[in-house]
mmCIF file of C-alpha atoms and ligand atoms in Angstrom:
data_model
loop_
_atom_site.group_PDB
_atom_site.id
_atom_site.type_symbol
_atom_site.label_atom_id
_atom_site.label_comp_id
_atom_site.label_asym_id
_atom_site.label_seq_id
_atom_site.Cartn_x
_atom_site.Cartn_y
_atom_site.Cartn_z
ATOM 1 C CA MET P 30 -27.074 -26.912 -16.710
ATOM 2 C CA LEU P 31 -25.228 -23.806 -16.415
ATOM 3 C CA MET P 32 -23.388 -24.150 -13.552
ATOM 4 C CA ASP P 33 -22.540 -27.986 -13.935
ATOM 5 C CA SER P 34 -20.963 -26.574 -17.572
ATOM 6 C CA SER P 35 -19.266 -23.500 -16.119
ATOM 7 C CA GLY P 36 -16.651 -25.200 -14.001
ATOM 8 C CA LEU P 37 -16.792 -23.017 -11.008
ATOM 9 C CA ALA P 38 -17.442 -25.775 -8.073
ATOM 10 C CA GLU P 39 -14.652 -27.473 -9.427
ATOM 11 C CA SER P 40 -12.476 -24.724 -9.476
ATOM 12 C CA LEU P 41 -13.304 -23.284 -5.763
ATOM 13 C CA GLU P 42 -12.768 -26.978 -5.019
ATOM 14 C CA LEU P 43 -9.397 -27.039 -6.927
ATOM 15 C CA LEU P 44 -8.322 -23.803 -4.638
ATOM 16 C CA LYS P 45 -9.335 -25.462 -1.377
ATOM 17 C CA GLN P 46 -7.400 -28.523 -2.450
ATOM 18 C CA ASN P 47 -4.333 -26.425 -2.602
ATOM 19 C CA ASN P 48 -4.803 -24.064 0.242
ATOM 20 C CA LEU P 49 -5.840 -21.091 -1.809
ATOM 21 C CA TYR P 50 -8.898 -20.615 -0.814
ATOM 22 C CA ARG P 51 -9.662 -17.239 0.960
ATOM 23 C CA SER P 52 -12.045 -16.227 3.126
ATOM 24 C CA ARG P 53 -13.124 -13.560 5.254
ATOM 25 C CA ARG P 54 -13.295 -13.259 9.476
ATOM 26 C CA VAL P 55 -16.017 -11.042 10.116
ATOM 27 C CA ILE P 56 -14.723 -8.094 12.837
ATOM 28 C CA ASP P 57 -17.355 -7.127 15.852
ATOM 29 C CA SER P 58 -15.604 -4.551 17.548
ATOM 30 C CA VAL P 59 -12.182 -2.232 17.105
ATOM 31 C CA ARG P 60 -10.362 -0.868 19.496
ATOM 32 C CA GLY P 61 -6.855 0.249 18.357
ATOM 33 C CA VAL P 62 -5.001 -3.010 17.844
ATOM 34 C CA ASN P 63 -7.505 -4.867 19.936
ATOM 35 C CA VAL P 64 -10.359 -6.108 17.656
ATOM 36 C CA LEU P 65 -13.050 -8.467 18.004
ATOM 37 C CA VAL P 66 -13.038 -11.354 15.692
ATOM 38 C CA ASP P 67 -15.421 -14.298 15.190
ATOM 39 C CA GLY P 68 -16.026 -13.917 18.832
ATOM 40 C CA ARG P 69 -12.371 -14.019 19.880
ATOM 41 C CA GLU P 70 -10.391 -11.044 21.244
ATOM 42 C CA LEU P 71 -7.106 -10.555 18.837
ATOM 43 C CA ILE P 72 -4.428 -8.407 18.875
ATOM 44 C CA ASN P 73 -4.113 -7.573 15.300
ATOM 45 C CA PHE P 74 -0.871 -7.744 13.726
ATOM 46 C CA CYS P 75 -1.954 -7.404 10.035
ATOM 47 C CA SER P 76 -3.657 -4.029 9.247
ATOM 48 C CA ASN P 77 -1.826 -1.184 7.304
ATOM 49 C CA ASP P 78 -2.847 0.805 9.993
ATOM 50 C CA TYR P 79 0.473 1.426 10.619
ATOM 51 C CA LEU P 80 0.569 5.139 12.939
ATOM 52 C CA GLY P 81 -2.861 4.160 14.950
ATOM 53 C CA LEU P 82 -4.451 6.898 13.469
ATOM 54 C CA ALA P 83 -7.812 5.453 12.096
ATOM 55 C CA SER P 84 -8.872 5.587 15.703
ATOM 56 C CA HIS P 85 -7.930 9.215 16.704
ATOM 57 C CA PRO P 86 -10.437 10.499 18.403
ATOM 58 C CA ASP P 87 -9.918 14.054 16.460
ATOM 59 C CA VAL P 88 -9.665 12.273 13.310
ATOM 60 C CA VAL P 89 -13.185 10.724 13.991
ATOM 61 C CA ALA P 90 -14.735 13.831 15.339
ATOM 62 C CA SER P 91 -13.419 15.921 11.954
ATOM 63 C CA PHE P 92 -15.777 12.947 10.028
ATOM 64 C CA ARG P 93 -18.428 13.598 12.457
ATOM 65 C CA ARG P 94 -18.537 17.200 11.749
ATOM 66 C CA ALA P 95 -17.969 17.294 7.905
ATOM 67 C CA ALA P 96 -21.199 14.658 7.684
ATOM 68 C CA ASN P 97 -23.459 16.649 9.943
ATOM 69 C CA GLN P 98 -22.307 19.554 7.117
ATOM 70 C CA TYR P 99 -22.341 17.808 3.794
ATOM 71 C CA GLY P 100 -23.973 14.312 4.563
ATOM 72 C CA VAL P 101 -22.221 10.968 4.221
ATOM 73 C CA GLY P 102 -21.609 10.505 0.386
ATOM 74 C CA SER P 103 -20.646 13.299 -1.607
ATOM 75 C CA GLY P 104 -23.288 12.608 -4.446
ATOM 76 C CA SER P 105 -21.929 12.410 -7.674
ATOM 77 C CA ALA P 106 -18.745 12.462 -9.763
ATOM 78 C CA HIS P 107 -15.847 15.626 -9.007
ATOM 79 C CA LEU P 108 -16.516 16.829 -12.236
ATOM 80 C CA VAL P 109 -20.150 16.726 -12.264
ATOM 81 C CA CYS P 110 -21.110 18.379 -8.678
ATOM 82 C CA GLY P 111 -19.178 16.036 -6.488
ATOM 83 C CA HIS P 112 -16.313 18.175 -5.691
ATOM 84 C CA GLY P 113 -16.490 20.030 -2.123
ATOM 85 C CA ARG P 114 -14.500 22.801 -0.431
ATOM 86 C CA GLU P 115 -12.958 19.907 1.784
ATOM 87 C CA HIS P 116 -11.688 17.871 -1.291
ATOM 88 C CA HIS P 117 -10.448 21.090 -2.784
ATOM 89 C CA ALA P 118 -8.544 22.095 0.764
ATOM 90 C CA LEU P 119 -7.080 18.494 0.676
ATOM 91 C CA GLU P 120 -5.684 18.133 -2.358
ATOM 92 C CA ASP P 121 -3.962 21.964 -1.441
ATOM 93 C CA GLU P 122 -2.445 20.100 1.600
ATOM 94 C CA LEU P 123 -0.870 17.147 -0.458
ATOM 95 C CA ALA P 124 0.626 19.160 -3.038
ATOM 96 C CA GLU P 125 2.354 21.247 -0.264
ATOM 97 C CA PHE P 126 3.195 18.318 1.911
ATOM 98 C CA THR P 127 4.819 16.663 -1.019
ATOM 99 C CA GLY P 128 6.632 19.540 -2.336
ATOM 100 C CA ARG P 129 4.469 18.608 -5.657
ATOM 101 C CA ASP P 130 2.648 21.628 -7.809
ATOM 102 C CA ARG P 131 -0.710 19.853 -7.207
ATOM 103 C CA ALA P 132 -2.115 16.650 -6.218
ATOM 104 C CA LEU P 133 -5.399 15.423 -7.300
ATOM 105 C CA LEU P 134 -7.328 12.687 -5.173
ATOM 106 C CA PHE P 135 -8.752 9.076 -6.205
ATOM 107 C CA SER P 136 -11.593 6.966 -4.610
ATOM 108 C CA THR P 137 -8.906 3.793 -3.943
ATOM 109 C CA GLY P 138 -5.157 3.675 -4.782
ATOM 110 C CA TYR P 139 -6.385 0.810 -7.269
ATOM 111 C CA MET P 140 -8.211 3.520 -9.413
ATOM 112 C CA ALA P 141 -5.555 5.614 -8.955
ATOM 113 C CA ASN P 142 -2.957 3.560 -10.779
ATOM 114 C CA LEU P 143 -5.481 2.213 -13.038
ATOM 115 C CA GLY P 144 -6.061 5.941 -14.251
ATOM 116 C CA VAL P 145 -2.854 7.344 -13.944
ATOM 117 C CA ILE P 146 -0.990 4.802 -16.066
ATOM 118 C CA THR P 147 -3.840 4.681 -18.578
ATOM 119 C CA ALA P 148 -4.247 8.453 -19.170
ATOM 120 C CA LEU P 149 -0.315 8.584 -19.576
ATOM 121 C CA MET P 150 0.171 5.505 -21.697
ATOM 122 C CA GLY P 151 -0.834 3.748 -24.369
ATOM 123 C CA LYS P 152 -0.267 1.508 -28.000
ATOM 124 C CA GLY P 153 3.103 2.487 -28.597
ATOM 125 C CA ASP P 154 4.139 3.411 -26.021
ATOM 126 C CA VAL P 155 6.185 1.059 -23.734
ATOM 127 C CA ILE P 156 5.602 0.324 -19.623
ATOM 128 C CA TYR P 157 8.714 -1.273 -17.369
ATOM 129 C CA GLN P 158 7.404 -2.397 -14.065
ATOM 130 C CA ASP P 159 9.192 -4.294 -11.196
ATOM 131 C CA ARG P 160 8.040 -7.653 -10.733
ATOM 132 C CA LEU P 161 6.403 -7.564 -7.476
ATOM 133 C CA ASN P 162 4.741 -4.243 -8.306
ATOM 134 C CA HIS P 163 1.215 -4.325 -6.730
ATOM 135 C CA ALA P 164 -1.286 -5.735 -8.612
ATOM 136 C CA SER P 165 -2.692 -2.377 -9.146
ATOM 137 C CA LEU P 166 0.370 -1.494 -10.958
ATOM 138 C CA LEU P 167 0.442 -4.287 -13.152
ATOM 139 C CA ASP P 168 -3.215 -4.351 -13.774
ATOM 140 C CA GLY P 169 -3.151 -0.522 -14.716
ATOM 141 C CA GLY P 170 -0.078 -1.723 -17.342
ATOM 142 C CA LEU P 171 -1.889 -4.134 -18.869
ATOM 143 C CA MET P 172 -4.961 -2.058 -19.514
ATOM 144 C CA SER P 173 -2.924 1.035 -21.161
ATOM 145 C CA GLY P 174 -2.261 -1.086 -24.324
ATOM 146 C CA ALA P 175 1.025 -0.044 -23.861
ATOM 147 C CA ARG P 176 4.380 -2.528 -24.065
ATOM 148 C CA PHE P 177 4.493 -4.243 -21.162
ATOM 149 C CA LYS P 178 7.922 -5.508 -19.611
ATOM 150 C CA ARG P 179 8.720 -6.375 -16.251
ATOM 151 C CA TYR P 180 12.435 -6.171 -14.808
ATOM 152 C CA LEU P 181 13.519 -8.351 -11.737
ATOM 153 C CA HIS P 182 12.952 -7.021 -7.989
ATOM 154 C CA LYS P 183 14.893 -4.096 -7.761
ATOM 155 C CA ASP P 184 17.681 -5.149 -10.271
ATOM 156 C CA MET P 185 19.047 -2.184 -12.145
ATOM 157 C CA HIS P 186 21.273 -4.141 -14.288
ATOM 158 C CA ASN P 187 17.915 -6.141 -15.864
ATOM 159 C CA LEU P 188 16.194 -2.724 -15.878
ATOM 160 C CA GLN P 189 18.696 -1.361 -17.631
ATOM 161 C CA GLN P 190 19.396 -4.329 -20.611
ATOM 162 C CA LYS P 191 15.502 -4.120 -21.288
ATOM 163 C CA MET P 192 15.727 -0.424 -21.698
ATOM 164 C CA HIS P 193 18.688 -0.442 -23.708
ATOM 165 C CA ILE P 194 16.091 -1.900 -26.766
ATOM 166 C CA GLN P 195 13.738 0.950 -26.238
ATOM 167 C CA SER P 196 13.538 2.613 -29.849
ATOM 168 C CA PRO P 197 14.362 6.108 -30.143
ATOM 169 C CA GLY P 198 11.694 8.385 -29.160
ATOM 170 C CA GLN P 199 9.210 5.991 -28.239
ATOM 171 C CA LYS P 200 7.261 7.095 -25.051
ATOM 172 C CA ALA P 201 8.208 5.313 -21.712
ATOM 173 C CA MET P 202 7.656 4.702 -18.027
ATOM 174 C CA ILE P 203 9.008 3.213 -15.305
ATOM 175 C CA VAL P 204 6.902 1.700 -12.454
ATOM 176 C CA THR P 205 7.324 0.791 -8.736
ATOM 177 C CA ASP P 206 6.213 0.220 -5.674
ATOM 178 C CA GLY P 207 8.299 2.811 -3.300
ATOM 179 C CA VAL P 208 7.882 0.394 -0.068
ATOM 180 C CA PHE P 209 6.732 -3.236 -1.383
ATOM 181 C CA SER P 210 3.797 -3.941 -0.058
ATOM 182 C CA MET P 211 4.139 -7.560 0.248
ATOM 183 C CA ASP P 212 8.108 -7.295 1.146
ATOM 184 C CA GLY P 213 8.636 -4.278 2.738
ATOM 185 C CA ASP P 214 11.519 -3.852 1.159
ATOM 186 C CA TYR P 215 12.465 -0.149 -0.104
ATOM 187 C CA ALA P 216 12.931 0.454 -4.199
ATOM 188 C CA PRO P 217 16.259 1.914 -5.363
ATOM 189 C CA LEU P 218 14.471 5.301 -6.165
ATOM 190 C CA GLN P 219 17.737 7.057 -6.820
ATOM 191 C CA ALA P 220 19.229 4.753 -9.051
ATOM 192 C CA LEU P 221 15.404 4.508 -10.758
ATOM 193 C CA SER P 222 15.221 8.525 -11.026
ATOM 194 C CA ALA P 223 18.593 8.595 -12.322
ATOM 195 C CA LEU P 224 18.270 5.800 -14.923
ATOM 196 C CA ALA P 225 14.746 7.423 -16.102
ATOM 197 C CA GLN P 226 16.216 10.938 -16.848
ATOM 198 C CA ARG P 227 18.815 9.464 -18.731
ATOM 199 C CA GLN P 228 16.448 7.674 -20.653
ATOM 200 C CA ALA P 229 14.007 10.321 -20.922
ATOM 201 C CA ALA P 230 11.526 8.024 -18.980
ATOM 202 C CA TYR P 231 8.632 9.264 -16.790
ATOM 203 C CA LEU P 232 9.222 7.949 -13.235
ATOM 204 C CA MET P 233 6.066 6.462 -11.450
ATOM 205 C CA VAL P 234 6.394 5.578 -7.490
ATOM 206 C CA ASP P 235 3.545 3.875 -5.550
ATOM 207 C CA ASP P 236 4.213 4.866 -1.910
ATOM 208 C CA ALA P 237 1.079 3.218 -0.112
ATOM 209 C CA HIS P 238 3.146 1.514 2.292
ATOM 210 C CA GLY P 239 5.652 4.625 2.671
ATOM 211 C CA PHE P 240 3.523 7.719 2.975
ATOM 212 C CA GLY P 241 3.181 8.921 6.615
ATOM 213 C CA VAL P 242 5.854 6.114 7.653
ATOM 214 C CA LEU P 243 8.920 7.094 5.812
ATOM 215 C CA GLY P 244 10.778 10.545 5.933
ATOM 216 C CA ALA P 245 11.448 13.297 8.249
ATOM 217 C CA THR P 246 7.858 14.903 8.039
ATOM 218 C CA GLY P 247 6.034 11.432 6.904
ATOM 219 C CA ALA P 248 5.724 12.752 3.674
ATOM 220 C CA GLY P 249 7.230 9.015 2.459
ATOM 221 C CA LEU P 250 10.624 7.252 0.371
ATOM 222 C CA VAL P 251 10.082 10.036 -1.847
ATOM 223 C CA GLU P 252 11.061 12.738 0.843
ATOM 224 C CA GLN P 253 13.631 10.107 2.913
ATOM 225 C CA CYS P 254 15.446 10.183 -0.744
ATOM 226 C CA GLN P 255 15.157 13.441 -0.893
ATOM 227 C CA LEU P 256 13.858 13.474 -4.865
ATOM 228 C CA ASN P 257 11.522 16.047 -6.072
ATOM 229 C CA GLN P 258 9.280 16.614 -8.789
ATOM 230 C CA GLN P 259 11.770 16.721 -11.425
ATOM 231 C CA GLN P 260 13.116 13.529 -10.533
ATOM 232 C CA VAL P 261 9.692 11.380 -9.495
ATOM 233 C CA PRO P 262 7.355 13.439 -11.771
ATOM 234 C CA VAL P 263 4.875 10.913 -10.998
ATOM 235 C CA LEU P 264 3.770 10.339 -7.520
ATOM 236 C CA VAL P 265 0.959 7.865 -5.948
ATOM 237 C CA GLY P 266 -0.133 8.059 -1.872
ATOM 238 C CA THR P 267 -2.651 6.429 -0.303
ATOM 239 C CA LEU P 268 -4.658 7.287 2.510
ATOM 240 C CA GLY P 269 -6.168 3.612 3.775
ATOM 241 C CA LYS P 270 -3.028 3.125 5.519
ATOM 242 C CA ALA P 271 -1.154 5.239 7.763
ATOM 243 C CA PHE P 272 -3.493 8.365 7.073
ATOM 244 C CA GLY P 273 -5.836 6.126 8.718
ATOM 245 C CA THR P 274 -9.004 7.059 5.914
ATOM 246 C CA SER P 275 -9.612 5.828 2.530
ATOM 247 C CA GLY P 276 -8.940 7.225 -1.350
ATOM 248 C CA ALA P 277 -5.701 7.887 -2.778
ATOM 249 C CA PHE P 278 -4.067 10.419 -4.796
ATOM 250 C CA VAL P 279 -1.591 11.350 -7.409
ATOM 251 C CA ALA P 280 0.834 14.415 -7.014
ATOM 252 C CA GLY P 281 3.445 15.950 -9.728
ATOM 253 C CA SER P 282 2.917 18.825 -12.291
ATOM 254 C CA ASP P 283 -0.032 21.143 -12.945
ATOM 255 C CA VAL P 284 0.444 20.155 -16.690
ATOM 256 C CA LEU P 285 0.356 16.270 -15.425
ATOM 257 C CA ILE P 286 -2.773 16.726 -12.874
ATOM 258 C CA GLU P 287 -4.933 18.529 -15.659
ATOM 259 C CA SER P 288 -4.477 15.801 -18.355
ATOM 260 C CA ILE P 289 -5.397 13.203 -15.522
ATOM 261 C CA ILE P 290 -8.376 15.045 -15.185
ATOM 262 C CA GLN P 291 -9.226 14.866 -18.555
ATOM 263 C CA LYS P 292 -8.238 11.207 -19.185
ATOM 264 C CA ALA P 293 -8.629 9.248 -16.186
ATOM 265 C CA ARG P 294 -11.968 7.332 -16.607
ATOM 266 C CA SER P 295 -11.143 5.709 -12.908
ATOM 267 C CA TYR P 296 -10.901 9.524 -11.786
ATOM 268 C CA ILE P 297 -14.250 10.664 -14.312
ATOM 269 C CA TYR P 298 -16.373 8.021 -13.803
ATOM 270 C CA THR P 299 -17.001 7.563 -10.432
ATOM 271 C CA THR P 300 -18.443 8.825 -7.550
ATOM 272 C CA ALA P 301 -16.296 11.196 -5.379
ATOM 273 C CA LEU P 302 -14.963 10.456 -1.624
ATOM 274 C CA PRO P 303 -17.374 11.165 0.989
ATOM 275 C CA PRO P 304 -16.622 14.793 2.152
ATOM 276 C CA ALA P 305 -15.994 13.963 5.530
ATOM 277 C CA ILE P 306 -13.801 11.392 4.436
ATOM 278 C CA ALA P 307 -11.363 13.884 2.982
ATOM 279 C CA ALA P 308 -11.975 16.191 6.141
ATOM 280 C CA ALA P 309 -11.346 13.179 8.664
ATOM 281 C CA THR P 310 -7.849 12.809 6.301
ATOM 282 C CA ARG P 311 -6.624 16.762 6.733
ATOM 283 C CA THR P 312 -7.132 16.001 10.693
ATOM 284 C CA SER P 313 -4.780 12.692 10.098
ATOM 285 C CA LEU P 314 -2.032 14.976 7.636
ATOM 286 C CA LEU P 315 -2.057 16.869 10.942
ATOM 287 C CA TYR P 316 -0.791 14.743 13.277
ATOM 288 C CA VAL P 317 1.058 12.905 10.426
ATOM 289 C CA LYS P 318 3.005 16.166 10.204
ATOM 290 C CA GLN P 319 3.508 16.671 14.262
ATOM 291 C CA ASP P 320 3.437 13.419 15.843
ATOM 292 C CA ASN P 321 6.817 12.270 15.474
ATOM 293 C CA TRP P 322 6.676 9.753 18.288
ATOM 294 C CA ARG P 323 4.392 7.656 15.875
ATOM 295 C CA ARG P 324 7.141 6.870 13.938
ATOM 296 C CA ASP P 325 9.675 6.283 16.386
ATOM 297 C CA LYS P 326 7.922 4.354 18.390
ATOM 298 C CA LEU P 327 7.235 2.200 15.309
ATOM 299 C CA LYS P 328 10.668 1.598 14.489
ATOM 300 C CA LYS P 329 11.447 0.521 18.035
ATOM 301 C CA LEU P 330 9.217 -1.618 17.787
ATOM 302 C CA VAL P 331 10.160 -2.944 14.598
ATOM 303 C CA GLN P 332 13.962 -3.235 15.967
ATOM 304 C CA ARG P 333 12.695 -4.979 18.887
ATOM 305 C CA PHE P 334 10.548 -7.816 16.919
ATOM 306 C CA GLN P 335 13.594 -8.488 14.382
ATOM 307 C CA ALA P 336 15.841 -8.870 17.757
ATOM 308 C CA GLY P 337 13.388 -11.343 18.960
ATOM 309 C CA VAL P 338 13.551 -13.124 15.862
ATOM 310 C CA ARG P 339 16.724 -13.351 15.103
ATOM 311 C CA GLN P 340 16.879 -15.028 18.649
ATOM 312 C CA ILE P 341 14.120 -17.421 17.525
ATOM 313 C CA GLY P 342 16.257 -18.364 14.960
ATOM 314 C CA LEU P 343 13.131 -18.091 12.077
ATOM 315 C CA SER P 344 14.646 -16.009 9.193
ATOM 316 C CA LEU P 345 13.544 -12.278 8.187
ATOM 317 C CA MET P 346 13.038 -10.731 5.029
ATOM 318 C CA PRO P 347 15.583 -7.872 4.021
ATOM 319 C CA SER P 348 13.200 -5.170 5.694
ATOM 320 C CA GLU P 349 13.298 -2.189 7.559
ATOM 321 C CA SER P 350 9.660 -1.585 7.355
ATOM 322 C CA ALA P 351 6.403 -1.793 9.451
ATOM 323 C CA ILE P 352 6.209 -4.822 6.946
ATOM 324 C CA GLN P 353 7.656 -7.779 8.421
ATOM 325 C CA PRO P 354 7.258 -10.988 6.682
ATOM 326 C CA ILE P 355 7.933 -14.339 7.739
ATOM 327 C CA MET P 356 8.627 -16.664 5.015
ATOM 328 C CA LEU P 357 7.277 -20.035 4.806
ATOM 329 C CA GLY P 358 7.238 -20.999 1.258
ATOM 330 C CA GLY P 359 4.262 -23.547 0.584
ATOM 331 C CA SER P 360 0.578 -21.933 0.972
ATOM 332 C CA GLN P 361 -0.372 -24.523 3.516
ATOM 333 C CA GLN P 362 2.176 -23.766 5.925
ATOM 334 C CA ALA P 363 1.401 -20.659 6.163
ATOM 335 C CA VAL P 364 -1.969 -20.971 6.421
ATOM 336 C CA GLN P 365 -1.589 -23.570 9.613
ATOM 337 C CA ALA P 366 1.017 -21.045 10.897
ATOM 338 C CA SER P 367 -1.814 -17.838 10.751
ATOM 339 C CA ASP P 368 -4.236 -20.419 12.180
ATOM 340 C CA TYR P 369 -1.808 -21.254 15.329
ATOM 341 C CA LEU P 370 -1.389 -17.675 15.877
ATOM 342 C CA PHE P 371 -5.275 -16.817 15.978
ATOM 343 C CA GLN P 372 -5.988 -19.999 18.475
ATOM 344 C CA GLN P 373 -2.942 -17.888 20.375
ATOM 345 C CA GLY P 374 -4.671 -14.676 20.025
ATOM 346 C CA PHE P 375 -2.815 -12.939 16.785
ATOM 347 C CA TRP P 376 -4.296 -12.158 13.951
ATOM 348 C CA VAL P 377 -1.709 -12.346 11.160
ATOM 349 C CA SER P 378 -2.333 -13.008 7.522
ATOM 350 C CA ALA P 379 -0.857 -15.572 5.410
ATOM 351 C CA ILE P 380 0.160 -14.424 2.099
ATOM 352 C CA ARG P 381 -0.304 -16.545 -0.691
ATOM 353 C CA PRO P 382 -0.163 -16.828 -4.542
ATOM 354 C CA PRO P 383 -1.296 -15.000 -6.527
ATOM 355 C CA THR P 384 -0.840 -12.101 -4.178
ATOM 356 C CA VAL P 385 3.276 -13.691 -3.953
ATOM 357 C CA PRO P 386 5.269 -15.856 -6.088
ATOM 358 C CA GLN P 387 4.478 -19.943 -6.430
ATOM 359 C CA GLY P 388 6.522 -21.114 -3.607
ATOM 360 C CA SER P 389 6.802 -17.999 -1.527
ATOM 361 C CA ALA P 390 3.774 -17.903 0.884
ATOM 362 C CA ARG P 391 4.593 -15.751 3.828
ATOM 363 C CA LEU P 392 2.771 -14.576 7.087
ATOM 364 C CA ARG P 393 2.652 -10.486 6.404
ATOM 365 C CA ILE P 394 3.281 -9.426 9.821
ATOM 366 C CA THR P 395 2.567 -5.618 10.447
ATOM 367 C CA PHE P 396 2.874 -2.998 13.630
ATOM 368 C CA SER P 397 1.642 0.039 14.485
ATOM 369 C CA ALA P 398 2.506 3.081 16.639
ATOM 370 C CA LEU P 399 -0.354 1.904 18.810
ATOM 371 C CA HIS P 400 1.338 -2.137 19.878
ATOM 372 C CA ASN P 401 3.385 -1.906 23.405
ATOM 373 C CA GLU P 402 6.802 -3.941 23.709
ATOM 374 C CA GLN P 403 4.600 -6.469 25.566
ATOM 375 C CA GLN P 404 2.280 -7.173 22.929
ATOM 376 C CA VAL P 405 5.479 -7.893 20.738
ATOM 377 C CA ASP P 406 7.222 -9.585 22.933
ATOM 378 C CA GLN P 407 3.572 -11.992 23.502
ATOM 379 C CA LEU P 408 3.991 -12.421 19.697
ATOM 380 C CA LEU P 409 7.499 -13.390 20.033
ATOM 381 C CA SER P 410 6.430 -16.292 22.167
ATOM 382 C CA ALA P 411 3.816 -17.441 20.193
ATOM 383 C CA LEU P 412 6.250 -17.169 17.176
ATOM 384 C CA GLU P 413 8.686 -19.477 19.061
ATOM 385 C CA TYR P 414 6.299 -22.282 18.493
ATOM 386 C CA LEU P 415 5.048 -22.084 15.009
ATOM 387 C CA PRO P 416 3.993 -25.257 13.508
ATOM 388 C CA VAL P 417 6.214 -25.174 10.359
HETATM 389 C C1 PLP L 512 -2.618 -1.089 -0.473
HETATM 390 C C2 PLP L 512 -1.957 -0.652 -2.112
HETATM 391 C C3 PLP L 512 -3.077 -0.186 -3.297
HETATM 392 C C4 PLP L 512 -4.212 -0.011 -3.067
HETATM 393 O O1 PLP L 512 -4.929 1.133 -2.555
HETATM 394 P P1 PLP L 512 -6.129 0.980 -2.024
HETATM 395 O O2 PLP L 512 -6.663 2.686 -1.692
HETATM 396 O O3 PLP L 512 -6.141 0.165 -0.746
HETATM 397 O O4 PLP L 512 -7.432 0.673 -3.571
HETATM 398 C C5 PLP L 512 -2.322 0.551 -4.556
HETATM 399 N N1 PLP L 512 -0.482 0.393 -4.083
HETATM 400 C C6 PLP L 512 -0.282 -0.037 -3.168
HETATM 401 C C7 PLP L 512 1.883 -0.365 -3.703
HETATM 402 C C8 PLP L 512 -1.181 -0.739 -1.997
HETATM 403 O O5 PLP L 512 -0.469 -1.037 -1.178
#
C-alpha cells in the first residue's frame, strides 16, 4: 500500500521521538497581548506585533471601511485587475517613508524574498548569504540558480574571503536579515554596504523585524544606520510584524522596481493583497511615524527584562531588539520550558531545528508596546523556576 512504502508515518514518528514535531495551538480570542488559547487565558510573549498595532481601533476601522468600499478580496493579480487605489497609495507612502524612489507590494514577505532574488539573479551569478538568514532568503537564493555561498554569521572577514574569489565581471549580491529573526541581533549594515560597493555587488536587506521598530521614525535598521538607496539598493520590509497587518514590500530605484514587476513570478502569478489590508496598513503607517511612545516603551520593557534575567542568572543572547531569546540547546529542554511557561500562563514558543542550527534550540521571547511592567515581572518570576 502507498502509505506503507512512503515512510510518512515513520518520519512523523521520528520527529516526535526527537522533540521536533510541530503542532498548532488554536486561538479563540485576542485582546492585545491577552489571548485565550485552548481554553486558557495567557499573556502572549511570542507575537511579532511589536507596536501593538494589529488591534488598534483606527487600523481596524480603516480595514472595515475599505472592505465595505472594495469588497474583501482584490479579485485578481496586480497586473490583471487587482491593483487598486489603496495599494497604489500605500506604495507611494512606503517609498517616501523609506526614502526610496519606489516601493512594490507583495502578498507576503516570503514571496517578496523569492520574487526579488529570482528576478535579479540567475545562473552564472553569485549570491552571498549570512548563514542565519531567514528561510525565505535562503530559498530564493537556491531557486534563482545562482551560485550560492553562505558566510559565518555577521563575519565580515569570512565574507570578504569568499568574495575574494569572485570572478571579475560576475554579477554578485550580498543578502542579509536586518534584525535576525531568531537571534534578535543586528546585521553590520555599514560594513556590508561598504564591502558591497567596493565589490560592485548588490546589497539586499530584509528588515522584517526592524521595520517600524528601529530608527528615529520607525523606518528600520537602515534608517538607524543612515543608509540611503545607493548604499542599500534593495530593501525589503514586511507588514505582518510591527505594522500589525499583512504583506510585504520591496523598495528601491525606479529601474529596480520595474524589473521586479516584469520578472518576479511570485509577484505576477498571485492574487493581490486585499485592498482593505492596504488601507489598514496606511493607517498603521501613520501611527508608526507619530507614536514614538510605542518604540520608547518597547525599549524600556526590553531593558527591564534584560536586567531581570541577569539577576536570575539565566544568560541572554547579544540582542538589543524586541526579540530576546533564551538559549537552551536541546529541543527537549526548549519544549519542556515552553510547556512549563504555558502552564504558568505565558505563551512563549520553543524554536527548534531546522529553524535554528542543531543544538541551539531556544525560547524566543518577544515584547510588545502593549505589555506592561507587571507582566514582564510576572514572566521573570516564572523564568526563575524554569525546569532546565
Ligand atoms: C517573517 C519574516 C519573513 C516572512 O514574512 P511573511 O510576511 O510572514 O511571509 C521574511 N523575512 C524575515 C526576516 C522574517 O522574519
